Each structure stands twice: as structure tokens, then as C-alpha cells.
Tab-separated table of C-alpha atoms and ligand atoms in Angstrom:
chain	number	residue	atom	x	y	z
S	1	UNK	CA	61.105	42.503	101.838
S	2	UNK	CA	59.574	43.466	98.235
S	3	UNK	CA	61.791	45.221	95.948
S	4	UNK	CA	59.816	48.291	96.602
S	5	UNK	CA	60.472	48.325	99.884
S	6	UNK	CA	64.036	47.451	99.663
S	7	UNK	CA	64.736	50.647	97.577
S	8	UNK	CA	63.176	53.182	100.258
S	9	UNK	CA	65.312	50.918	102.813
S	10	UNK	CA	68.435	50.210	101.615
S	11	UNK	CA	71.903	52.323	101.743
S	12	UNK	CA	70.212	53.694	105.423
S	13	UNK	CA	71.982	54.430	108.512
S	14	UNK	CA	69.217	55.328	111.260
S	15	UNK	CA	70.394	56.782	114.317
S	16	UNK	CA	73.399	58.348	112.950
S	17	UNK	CA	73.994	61.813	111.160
S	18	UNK	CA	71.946	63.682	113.681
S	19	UNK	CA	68.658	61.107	112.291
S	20	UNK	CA	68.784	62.911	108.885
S	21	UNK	CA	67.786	60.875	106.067
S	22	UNK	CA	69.688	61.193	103.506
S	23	UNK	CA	73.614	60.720	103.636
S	24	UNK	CA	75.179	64.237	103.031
S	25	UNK	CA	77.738	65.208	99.907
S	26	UNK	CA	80.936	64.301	100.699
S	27	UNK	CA	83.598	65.979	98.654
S	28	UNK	CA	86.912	64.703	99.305
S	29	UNK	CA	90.415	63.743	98.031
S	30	UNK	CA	92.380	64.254	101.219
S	31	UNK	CA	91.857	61.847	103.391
S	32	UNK	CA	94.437	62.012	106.853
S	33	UNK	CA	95.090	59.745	109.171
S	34	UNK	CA	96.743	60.106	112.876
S	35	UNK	CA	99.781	57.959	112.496
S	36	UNK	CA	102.762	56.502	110.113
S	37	UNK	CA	101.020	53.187	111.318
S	38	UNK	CA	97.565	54.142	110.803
S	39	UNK	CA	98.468	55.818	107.335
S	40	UNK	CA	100.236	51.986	106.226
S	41	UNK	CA	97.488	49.755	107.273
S	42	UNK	CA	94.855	51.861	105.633
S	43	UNK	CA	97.129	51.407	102.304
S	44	UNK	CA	96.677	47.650	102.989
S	45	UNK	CA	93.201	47.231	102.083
S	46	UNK	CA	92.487	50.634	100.446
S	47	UNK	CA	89.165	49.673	98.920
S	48	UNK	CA	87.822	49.856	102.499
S	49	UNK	CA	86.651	52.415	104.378
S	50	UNK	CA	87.229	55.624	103.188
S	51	UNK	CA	90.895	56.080	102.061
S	52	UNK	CA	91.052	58.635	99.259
S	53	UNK	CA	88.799	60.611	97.253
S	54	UNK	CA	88.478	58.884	94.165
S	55	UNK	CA	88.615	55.382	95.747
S	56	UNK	CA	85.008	56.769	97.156
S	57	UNK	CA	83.376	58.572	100.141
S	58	UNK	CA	80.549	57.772	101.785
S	59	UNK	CA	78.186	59.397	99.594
S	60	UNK	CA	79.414	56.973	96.363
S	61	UNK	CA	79.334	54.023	99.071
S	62	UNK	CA	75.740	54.576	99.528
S	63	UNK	CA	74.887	55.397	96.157
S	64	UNK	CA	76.702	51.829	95.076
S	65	UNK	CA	75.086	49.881	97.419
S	66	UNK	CA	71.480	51.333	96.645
S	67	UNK	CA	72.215	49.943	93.457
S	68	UNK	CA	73.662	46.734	94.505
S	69	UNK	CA	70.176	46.120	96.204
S	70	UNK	CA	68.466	47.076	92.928
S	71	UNK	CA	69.976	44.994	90.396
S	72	UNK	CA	70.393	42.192	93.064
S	73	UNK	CA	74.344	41.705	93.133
S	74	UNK	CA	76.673	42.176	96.288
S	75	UNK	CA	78.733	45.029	95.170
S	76	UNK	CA	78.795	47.901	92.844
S	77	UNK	CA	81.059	50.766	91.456
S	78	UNK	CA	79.618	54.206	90.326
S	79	UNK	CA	81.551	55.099	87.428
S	80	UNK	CA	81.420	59.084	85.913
S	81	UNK	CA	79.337	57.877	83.150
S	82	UNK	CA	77.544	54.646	81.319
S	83	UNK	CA	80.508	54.951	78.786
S	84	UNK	CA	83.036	54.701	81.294
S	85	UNK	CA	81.206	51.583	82.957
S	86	UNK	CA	81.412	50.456	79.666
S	87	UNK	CA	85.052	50.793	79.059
S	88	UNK	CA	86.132	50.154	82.582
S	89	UNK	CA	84.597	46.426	82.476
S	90	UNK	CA	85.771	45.585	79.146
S	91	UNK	CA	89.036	47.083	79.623
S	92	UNK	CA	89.663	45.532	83.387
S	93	UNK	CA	89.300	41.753	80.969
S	94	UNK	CA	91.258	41.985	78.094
S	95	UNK	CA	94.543	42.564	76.813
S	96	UNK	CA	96.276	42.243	73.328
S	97	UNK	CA	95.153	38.878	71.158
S	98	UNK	CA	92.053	38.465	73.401
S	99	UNK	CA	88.413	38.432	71.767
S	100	UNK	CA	85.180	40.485	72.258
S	101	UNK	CA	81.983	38.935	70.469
S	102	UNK	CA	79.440	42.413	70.938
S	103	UNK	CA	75.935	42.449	69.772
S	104	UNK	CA	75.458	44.324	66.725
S	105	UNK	CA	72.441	46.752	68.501
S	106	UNK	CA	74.744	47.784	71.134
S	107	UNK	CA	74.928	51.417	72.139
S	108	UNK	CA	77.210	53.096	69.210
S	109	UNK	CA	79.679	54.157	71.258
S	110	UNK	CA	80.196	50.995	72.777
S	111	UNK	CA	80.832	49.597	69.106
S	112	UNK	CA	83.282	52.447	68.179
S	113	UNK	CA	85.728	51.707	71.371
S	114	UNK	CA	85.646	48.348	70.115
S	115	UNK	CA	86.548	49.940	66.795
S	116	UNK	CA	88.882	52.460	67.568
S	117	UNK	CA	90.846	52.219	71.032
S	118	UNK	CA	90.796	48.312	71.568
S	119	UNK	CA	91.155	47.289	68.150
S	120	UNK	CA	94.428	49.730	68.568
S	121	UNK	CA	95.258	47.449	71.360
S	122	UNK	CA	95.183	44.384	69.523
S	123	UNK	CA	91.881	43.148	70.885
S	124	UNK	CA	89.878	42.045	67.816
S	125	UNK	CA	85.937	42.158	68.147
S	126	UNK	CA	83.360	40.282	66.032
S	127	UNK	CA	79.736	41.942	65.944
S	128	UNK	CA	76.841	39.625	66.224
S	129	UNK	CA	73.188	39.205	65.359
S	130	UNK	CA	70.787	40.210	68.755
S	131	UNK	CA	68.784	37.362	67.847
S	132	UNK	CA	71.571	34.580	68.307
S	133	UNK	CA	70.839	33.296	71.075
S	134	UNK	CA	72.662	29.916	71.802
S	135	UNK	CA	73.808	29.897	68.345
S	136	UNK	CA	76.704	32.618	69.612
S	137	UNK	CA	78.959	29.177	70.976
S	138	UNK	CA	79.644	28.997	66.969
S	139	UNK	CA	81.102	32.573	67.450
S	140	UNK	CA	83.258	31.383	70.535
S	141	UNK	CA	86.647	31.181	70.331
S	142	UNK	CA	89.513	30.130	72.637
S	143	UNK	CA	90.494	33.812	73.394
S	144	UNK	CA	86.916	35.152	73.356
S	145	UNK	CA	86.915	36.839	77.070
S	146	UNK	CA	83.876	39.127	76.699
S	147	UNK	CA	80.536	38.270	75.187
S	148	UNK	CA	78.768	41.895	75.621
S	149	UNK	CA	74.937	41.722	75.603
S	150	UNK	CA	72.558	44.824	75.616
S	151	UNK	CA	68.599	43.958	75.708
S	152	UNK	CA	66.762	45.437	74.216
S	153	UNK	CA	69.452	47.105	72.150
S	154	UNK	CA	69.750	50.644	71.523
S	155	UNK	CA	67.678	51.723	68.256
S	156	UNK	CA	65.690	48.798	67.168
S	157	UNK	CA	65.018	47.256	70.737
S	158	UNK	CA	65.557	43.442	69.274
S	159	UNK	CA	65.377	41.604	73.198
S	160	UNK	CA	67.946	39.278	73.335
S	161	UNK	CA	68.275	35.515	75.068
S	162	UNK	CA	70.362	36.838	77.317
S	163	UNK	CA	70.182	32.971	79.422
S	164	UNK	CA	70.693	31.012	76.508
S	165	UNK	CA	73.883	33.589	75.393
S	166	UNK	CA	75.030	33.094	78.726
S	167	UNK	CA	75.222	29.275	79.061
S	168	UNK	CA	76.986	29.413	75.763
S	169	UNK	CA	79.636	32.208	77.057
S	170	UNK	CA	80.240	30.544	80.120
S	171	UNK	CA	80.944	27.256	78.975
S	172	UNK	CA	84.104	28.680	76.538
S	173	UNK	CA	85.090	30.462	79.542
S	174	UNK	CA	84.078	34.071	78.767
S	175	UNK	CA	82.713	37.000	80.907
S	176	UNK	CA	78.703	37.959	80.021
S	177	UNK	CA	78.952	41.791	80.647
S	178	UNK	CA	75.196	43.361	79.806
S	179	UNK	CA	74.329	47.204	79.050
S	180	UNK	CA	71.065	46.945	81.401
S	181	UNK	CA	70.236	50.762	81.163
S	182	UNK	CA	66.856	50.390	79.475
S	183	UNK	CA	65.281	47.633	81.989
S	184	UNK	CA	67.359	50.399	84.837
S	185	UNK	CA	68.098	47.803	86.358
S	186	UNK	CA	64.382	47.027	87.795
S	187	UNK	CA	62.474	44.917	84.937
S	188	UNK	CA	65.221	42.515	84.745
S	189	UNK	CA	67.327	40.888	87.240
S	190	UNK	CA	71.302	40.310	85.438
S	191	UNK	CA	72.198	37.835	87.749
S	192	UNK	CA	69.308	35.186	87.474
S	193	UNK	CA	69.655	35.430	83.963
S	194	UNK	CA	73.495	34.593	83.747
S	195	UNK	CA	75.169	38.004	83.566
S	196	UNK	CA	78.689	38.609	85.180
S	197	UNK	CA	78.553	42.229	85.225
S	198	UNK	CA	75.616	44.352	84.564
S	199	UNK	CA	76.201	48.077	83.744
S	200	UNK	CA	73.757	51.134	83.450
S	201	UNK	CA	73.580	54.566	82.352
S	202	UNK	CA	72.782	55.786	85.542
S	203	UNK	CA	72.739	59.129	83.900
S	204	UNK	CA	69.348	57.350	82.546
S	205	UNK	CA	66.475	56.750	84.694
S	206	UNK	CA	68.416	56.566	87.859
S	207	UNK	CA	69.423	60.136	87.651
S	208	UNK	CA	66.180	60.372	86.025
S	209	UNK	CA	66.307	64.394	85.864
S	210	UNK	CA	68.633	65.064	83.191
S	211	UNK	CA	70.913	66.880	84.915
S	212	UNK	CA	73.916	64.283	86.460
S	213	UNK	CA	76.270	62.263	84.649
S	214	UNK	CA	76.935	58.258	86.486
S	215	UNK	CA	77.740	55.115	85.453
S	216	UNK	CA	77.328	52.045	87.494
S	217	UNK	CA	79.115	48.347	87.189
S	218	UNK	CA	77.136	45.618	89.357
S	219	UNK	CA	78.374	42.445	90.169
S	220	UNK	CA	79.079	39.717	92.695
S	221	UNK	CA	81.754	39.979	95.180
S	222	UNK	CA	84.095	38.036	93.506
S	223	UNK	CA	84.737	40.253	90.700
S	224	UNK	CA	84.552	43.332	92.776
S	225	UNK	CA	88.621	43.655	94.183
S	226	UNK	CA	89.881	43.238	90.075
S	227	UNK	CA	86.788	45.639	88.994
S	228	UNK	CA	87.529	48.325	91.792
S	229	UNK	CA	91.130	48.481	91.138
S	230	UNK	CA	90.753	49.096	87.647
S	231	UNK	CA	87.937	51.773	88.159
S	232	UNK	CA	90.965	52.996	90.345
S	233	UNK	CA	94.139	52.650	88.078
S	234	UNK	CA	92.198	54.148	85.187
S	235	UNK	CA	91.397	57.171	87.201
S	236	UNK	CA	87.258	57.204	87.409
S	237	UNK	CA	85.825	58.783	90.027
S	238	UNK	CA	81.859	59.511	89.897
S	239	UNK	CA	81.425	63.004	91.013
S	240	UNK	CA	79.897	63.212	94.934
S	241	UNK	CA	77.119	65.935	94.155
S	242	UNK	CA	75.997	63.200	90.767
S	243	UNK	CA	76.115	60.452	93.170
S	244	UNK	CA	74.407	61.660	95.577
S	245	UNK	CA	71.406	62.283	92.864
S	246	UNK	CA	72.075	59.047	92.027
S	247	UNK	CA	71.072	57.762	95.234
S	248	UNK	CA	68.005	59.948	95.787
S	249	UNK	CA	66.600	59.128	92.232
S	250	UNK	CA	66.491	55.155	93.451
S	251	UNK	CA	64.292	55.853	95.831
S	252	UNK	CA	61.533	57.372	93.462
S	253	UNK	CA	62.648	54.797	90.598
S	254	UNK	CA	59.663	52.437	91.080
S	255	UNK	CA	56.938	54.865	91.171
S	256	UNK	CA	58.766	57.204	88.147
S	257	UNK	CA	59.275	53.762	86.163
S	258	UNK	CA	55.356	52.813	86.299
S	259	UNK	CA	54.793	56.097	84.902
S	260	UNK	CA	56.695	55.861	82.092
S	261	UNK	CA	55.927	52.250	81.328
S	262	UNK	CA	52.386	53.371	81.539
S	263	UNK	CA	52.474	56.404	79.227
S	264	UNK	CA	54.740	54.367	76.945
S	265	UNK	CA	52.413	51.807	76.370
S	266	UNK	CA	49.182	53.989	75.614
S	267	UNK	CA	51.696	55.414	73.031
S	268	UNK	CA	52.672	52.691	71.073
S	269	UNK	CA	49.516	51.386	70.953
S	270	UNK	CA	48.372	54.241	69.541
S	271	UNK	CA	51.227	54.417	67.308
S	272	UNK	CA	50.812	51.014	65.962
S	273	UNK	CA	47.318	52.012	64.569
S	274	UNK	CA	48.739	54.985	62.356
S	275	UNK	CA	49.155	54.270	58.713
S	276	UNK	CA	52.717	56.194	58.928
S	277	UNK	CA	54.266	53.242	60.915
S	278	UNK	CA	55.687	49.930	59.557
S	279	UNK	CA	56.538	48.320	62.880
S	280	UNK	CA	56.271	48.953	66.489
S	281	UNK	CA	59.259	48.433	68.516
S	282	UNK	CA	58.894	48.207	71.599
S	283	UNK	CA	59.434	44.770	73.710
S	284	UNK	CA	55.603	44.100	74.929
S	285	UNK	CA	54.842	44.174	71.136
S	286	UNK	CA	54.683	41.168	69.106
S	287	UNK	CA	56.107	43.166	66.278
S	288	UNK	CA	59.745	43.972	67.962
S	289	UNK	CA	61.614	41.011	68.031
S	290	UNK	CA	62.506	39.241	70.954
S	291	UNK	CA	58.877	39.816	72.235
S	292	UNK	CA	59.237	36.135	74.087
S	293	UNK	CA	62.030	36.327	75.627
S	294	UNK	CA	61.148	40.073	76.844
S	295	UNK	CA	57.810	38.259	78.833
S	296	UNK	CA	59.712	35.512	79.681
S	297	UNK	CA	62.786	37.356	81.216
S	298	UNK	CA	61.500	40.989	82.216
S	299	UNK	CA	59.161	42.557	84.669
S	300	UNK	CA	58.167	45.759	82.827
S	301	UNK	CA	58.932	48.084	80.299
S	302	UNK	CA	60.758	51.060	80.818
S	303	UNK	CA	59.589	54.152	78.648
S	304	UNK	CA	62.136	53.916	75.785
S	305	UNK	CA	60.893	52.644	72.382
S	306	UNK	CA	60.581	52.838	68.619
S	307	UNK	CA	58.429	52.971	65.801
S	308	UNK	CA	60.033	52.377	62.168
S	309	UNK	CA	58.598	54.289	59.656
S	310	UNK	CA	57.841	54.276	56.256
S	311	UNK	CA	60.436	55.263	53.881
S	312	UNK	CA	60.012	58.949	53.663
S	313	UNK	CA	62.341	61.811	52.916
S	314	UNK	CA	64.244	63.405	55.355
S	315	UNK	CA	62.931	66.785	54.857
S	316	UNK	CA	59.433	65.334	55.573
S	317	UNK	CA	60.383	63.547	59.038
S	318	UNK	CA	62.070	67.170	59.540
S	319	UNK	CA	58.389	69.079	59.143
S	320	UNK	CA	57.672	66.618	61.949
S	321	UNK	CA	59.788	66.589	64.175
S	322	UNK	CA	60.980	70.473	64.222
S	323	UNK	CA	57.359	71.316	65.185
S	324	UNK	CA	56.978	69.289	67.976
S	325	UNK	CA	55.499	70.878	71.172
S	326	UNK	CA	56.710	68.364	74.107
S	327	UNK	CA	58.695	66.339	72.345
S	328	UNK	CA	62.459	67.688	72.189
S	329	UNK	CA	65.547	66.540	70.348
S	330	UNK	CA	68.618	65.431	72.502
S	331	UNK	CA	70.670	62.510	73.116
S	332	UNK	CA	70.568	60.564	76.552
S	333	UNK	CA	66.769	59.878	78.239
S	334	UNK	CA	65.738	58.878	80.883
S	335	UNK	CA	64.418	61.790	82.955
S	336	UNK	CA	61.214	63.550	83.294
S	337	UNK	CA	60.897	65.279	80.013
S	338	UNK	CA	59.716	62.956	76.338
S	339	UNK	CA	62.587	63.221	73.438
S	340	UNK	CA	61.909	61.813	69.799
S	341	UNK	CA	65.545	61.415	67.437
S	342	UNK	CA	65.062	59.830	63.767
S	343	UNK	CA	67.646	58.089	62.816
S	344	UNK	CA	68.202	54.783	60.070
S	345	UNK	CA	68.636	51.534	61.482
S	346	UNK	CA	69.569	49.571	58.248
S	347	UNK	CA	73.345	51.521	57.702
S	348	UNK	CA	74.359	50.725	61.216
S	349	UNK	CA	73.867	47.156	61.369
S	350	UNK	CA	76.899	45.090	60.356
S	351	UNK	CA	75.881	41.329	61.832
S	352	UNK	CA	72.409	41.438	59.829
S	353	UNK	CA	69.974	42.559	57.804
S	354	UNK	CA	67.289	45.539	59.437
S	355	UNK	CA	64.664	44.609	56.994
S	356	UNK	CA	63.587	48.480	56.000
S	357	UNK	CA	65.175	51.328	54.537
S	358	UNK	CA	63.603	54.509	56.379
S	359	UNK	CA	64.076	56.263	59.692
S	360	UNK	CA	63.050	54.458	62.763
S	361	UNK	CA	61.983	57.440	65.279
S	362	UNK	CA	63.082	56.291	69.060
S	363	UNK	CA	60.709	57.956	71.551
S	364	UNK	CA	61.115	58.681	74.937
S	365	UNK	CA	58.381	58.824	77.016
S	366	UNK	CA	58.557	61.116	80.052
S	367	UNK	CA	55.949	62.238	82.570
S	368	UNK	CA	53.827	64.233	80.707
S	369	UNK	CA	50.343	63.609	80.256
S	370	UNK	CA	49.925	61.413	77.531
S	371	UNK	CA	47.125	62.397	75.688
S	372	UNK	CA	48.869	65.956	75.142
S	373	UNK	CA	51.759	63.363	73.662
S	374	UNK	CA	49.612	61.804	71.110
S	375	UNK	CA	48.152	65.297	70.268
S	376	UNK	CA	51.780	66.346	69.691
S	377	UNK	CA	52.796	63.211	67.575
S	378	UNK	CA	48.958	63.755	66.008
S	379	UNK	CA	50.056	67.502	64.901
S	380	UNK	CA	53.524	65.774	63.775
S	381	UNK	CA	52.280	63.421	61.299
S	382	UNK	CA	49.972	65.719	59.961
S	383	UNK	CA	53.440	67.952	58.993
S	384	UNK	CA	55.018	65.062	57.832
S	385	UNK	CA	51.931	64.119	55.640
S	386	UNK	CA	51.644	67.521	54.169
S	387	UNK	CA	55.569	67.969	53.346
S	388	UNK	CA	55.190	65.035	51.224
C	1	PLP	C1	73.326	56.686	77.319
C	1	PLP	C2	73.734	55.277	77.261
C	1	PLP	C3	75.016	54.895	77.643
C	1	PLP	C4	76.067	55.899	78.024
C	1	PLP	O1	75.779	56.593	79.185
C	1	PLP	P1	76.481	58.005	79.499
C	1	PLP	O2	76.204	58.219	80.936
C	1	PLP	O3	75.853	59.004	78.593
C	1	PLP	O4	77.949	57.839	79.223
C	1	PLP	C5	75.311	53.556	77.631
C	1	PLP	N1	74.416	52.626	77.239
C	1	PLP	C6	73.181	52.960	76.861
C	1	PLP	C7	72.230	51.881	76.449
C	1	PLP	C8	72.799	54.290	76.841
C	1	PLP	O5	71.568	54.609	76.424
């Protein structure tokens, strides 16, 4: 089966449920059983069938193996957010004196619980250059357990070697965990490019209407038992009603993504002609680094990107972007609706140099038309250019 076709069919039960089609909402933590001896062998191997609540019903069951099929791995664990996926699979593989090497472009909250909580623990983490590639077995060291990838990474979209990083990882005996929220898990496939554990945002284009909060961890089966009793221990539990959106926004993934890569496209092209941009960043331009290694590795493009700007005052990429008519402010993406947030690479880069001062805008596309989007961005610069 195509991948297309594996995302309408996977996660399906026909012929039970009455012949409804979509799983309903399970909400549970009470789960009883008819006997003392029934009750003791279901504690035996609780992370099967349905034991208790925030082990999982079978709403979450579904949603995780929808996105099992997705990112091709055996197993998955819906988390209550990308951040807790995040923590969960760095947590469930280190302990005091251990290592973390962590891309520099990672998601910033990723890099502050390296910072603050684990770093309280004892584990130490070194930030490194996106671009690395095998160069990162320098960076190895005997206790390095986690070598955390995130391409392209959050900001400036640099598209990292993610096989080369791997091979490198591997062979000092260390974990490749990837933030795979941009690609959602459809333009690139973690596991034939040498990733352990893949994690996404589902809040992000899997949710895809801005309204749930999910997190997934993907993986093959013989990480799941460690991973799932960890999720467990630490007390996440994705909400039923969010997984259950979850599960319903995979099946319209593929024909929302092509959308988005679509519109995205038109407007970076049409950004990269406008004298108000230094660079283009998004992967299928020759101007974001890592261009390669994004045709070599990916399928697509998803409908996140950025455009660095010139270095203009604040107040003038305010006139811009307070005026704008589709184009909201927020934090996440990844649903129907385009967001634009300035904000200056160069300050949050530790592991190298961003090569220009000003404020990089990072647009998300969403499924508007997009020549009303260029008007919009059209209308924006002319604000910006007259504030100056
Ligand atoms: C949003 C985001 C996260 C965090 O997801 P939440 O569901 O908001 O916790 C993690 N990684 C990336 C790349 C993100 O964009």
C-alpha cells in the first residue's frame, strides 16, 4: 500500500463498533476487572490491553498506532504535548554524569530543560553546530547517551545530516532522538535515516486545527517497554478527546500537507524577490543551509519557513507586522490559519555564528489563498518601508 493509503487505512477495526468509523472517546481511569486473579495477571503485563486510564484506552491506542504507520516505526506513545515527548525520551536515558550533545537550532525549550532541570540533575549538555554532520564523533564522549537532532531546526531551518550524525552517534553508543515536527512526520522517514526515537508536536500539523495539545514518541519495538514505563512513572497521559483529534487529523494530513507545501512555496519565492529580504530560509531553497541534504533526505516541505531580514528597527518590523490582515501573531503552527513572529536569530545561537544581525520573520503558511497572503505581506512591507 502507498503511504496515502495507509493513513485512511490504518488504526481501523471494520466490523466492530456497530461499523462506525471512527473509534469513539474513551475517557477512563477506572478500569475493573471480575476477579482477584483476573485483577493480578492484568498487573503482569500492564502495558497491554487496556489496564488503567493513563496507561491508555483505546482511543490513544489508535491514535499511537496511526502514527506508528506514519512515521514508519512499530510502536508509539502519545504524550500531552511535544515538550513532554521531549522530556519523557531524554529523561527515560539519562541519569546524573551522563552527556547530551543537542543541536544548537533546537526548539528553545528543549535547550532550556537541558539548561535548567537536567543540568540540576547533573546531566551536562554541550550545544552543537546544525551543520556538523559527521564531524559531531569529535563531540562524543564516553558518557554521551543522547545526540538530539531537530531538522530543519526551529528559527533558521539549517537541515541537518541527520544519517551521517547518526552513524557517528551510534558507533560511541548513544541514542539519536530527532524533533521531527516540521517534516510531521510525512516528508521524512526517522528510521531509514538512523533515528532511535522520533518525536513530534502533534499539537502541530497532526492536530492541525489549533485547538488540541499531543505529543508523540515513535520508535521500534525494542525501545517501547523502557519508553512506556517512563511515559507511565512520570505521570503523562495524552488527554482522550486531544487524541482522538489526533487521530482524525492523520487522516486529512496528506492532502492538508500539499496545501501548505504548495502555498509555502509560491511564498517564498515571492519573498526571495523583495529587496527587504537577505535570505530565504526555507529547505527547497539553495539559500537555507542544508538545502542538499533536505533533497536528498526529505519528500516535501511542510509550510513552516523563514525569511531573514535586513537589519531594521524594531519599531519598523512592528508597523508590519501589527497591520497584518491574515497573518496573526502566536506561538505553535501548524493548523489551518498563517502566523508570522519576528524574532533574532544571532543572540540565541551558542554553537555558531548566524551570520546577520536583524530579525528573521518565521512564517506559517496555512490554507488561505495565497495570493491574498502576498497582498498581506505586500501591504506589510510597504508599513515597514514607510516607518523607516
Ligand atoms: C511546538 C513545538 C514543540 C512543542 O510542542 P507542544 O505541543 O507545544 O509542547 C516541540 N518541538 C517543535 C519543533 C515545536 O515547534
Amino acid at each position: 500500500m502507498k503511504k496515502d493509503t495507509l493513513l485512511a487505512t490504518t488504526a481501523r477495526r471494520p466490523g466492530t463498533n456497530f461499523g462506525i468509523v471512527n473509534p469513539p472517546v474513551y475517557h477512563a481511569s477506572t478500569v475493573v476487572f471480575p476477579t482477584l486473579k483476573a485483577l493480578h495477571d492484568a498487573g503482569q503485563t500492564p502495558f497491554e490491553g487496556v489496564y488503567y486510564g493513563r496507561y491508555g484506552t483505546p482511543t490513544t491506542f489508535a491514535f499511537e498506532e496511526a502514527v506508528a504507520t506514519l512515521e514508519g516505526g512499530e510502536k508509539c506513545i502519545a504524550l500531552p504535548s511535544g515538550m513532554a515527548a521531549i522530556a519523557c525520551a531524554i529523561m527515560a536515558h539519562v541519569q546524573s554524569g551522563d552527556h547530551i550533545l543537542m543541536t544548537d537550532n533546537a526548539y528553545y525549550p528543549t535547550i532550556k530543560l537541558c539548561q535548567g532541570l537536567l543540568k540540576g540533575f547533573g546531566v551536562e549538555t554541550t550545544y552543537y553546530d546544525p551543520m556538523i554532520g559527521a564531524g559531531i564523533a569529535e563531540l562524543m564522549r564516553p558518557n554521551t547517551k543522547i545526540v538530539f537532532t531537530e531538522a530543519p531546526g526551529s528559527i533558521t531551518f539549517e537541515v541537518q545530516d541527520v544519517p551521517a550524525i547518526a552513524e557517528a552517534a551510534h558507533r560511541g553508543g548513544a541514542l539519536v532522538v530527532m524533533d521531527n515536527t516540521w517534516s510531521a512526520g510525512y516528508f521524512f522517514a526517522p528510521f531509514e535515516h538512523g533515528v532511535d526515537l522520533s518525536i513530534q508536536a502533534a499539537t502541530k500539523y497532526i492536530g492541525g486545527h489549533s485547538d488540541a495539545m499531543l505529543g508523540t514518541i515513535t520508535m521500534a519495538e525494542k525501545h517501547y517497554e523502557h519508553m512506556r514505563r517512563t511515559a507511565a512513572g512520570l505521570g503523562y497521559c495524552a488527554a482522550p478527546d486531544d487524541c482522538y483529534l489526533g487521530l482524525r487529523g492523520v487522516r486529512s494530513l496528506a492532502a492538508r500537507l500539499a496545501r501548505h507545501q504548495d502555498g509555502a512555496l509560491r511564498i517564498a519565492k515571492w519573498l526571495s524577490t523583495r529587496p527587504e529580504v537577505e535570505a530565504v530560509l526555507h529547505p527547497a531553497f539553495p539559500s537555507c543551509p542544508g538545502h542538499d541534504t533536505w533533497k536528498r533526505d526529505f519528500t516535501g516541505a511542510s509550510g513552516l519557513f523563514g525569511v531573514q531580514l535586513k537589519d531594521y528597527p524594531i519599531n519598523a518590523i512592528a508597523a508590519m507586522t501589527d497591520g497584518m490582515e491574515h497573518f496573526a501573531m502566536g506561538y505553535s503552527w501548524g493548523g489551518f490559519e498563517s502566523l508570522i513572529v519576528p524574532s533574532a536569530p544571532a543572540p540565541m545561537r551558542t554553537a555558531y555564528r548566524w551570520p546577520w544581525p536583524g530579525q528573521a520573520l518565521r512564517l506559517h503558511i496555512g490554507l488561505e489563498d495565497p495570493d491574498d497572503l502576498i497582498t498581506d505581506l505586500e501591504r506589510g512591507f510597504a508599513r515597514l518601508n514607510a516607518a523607516l
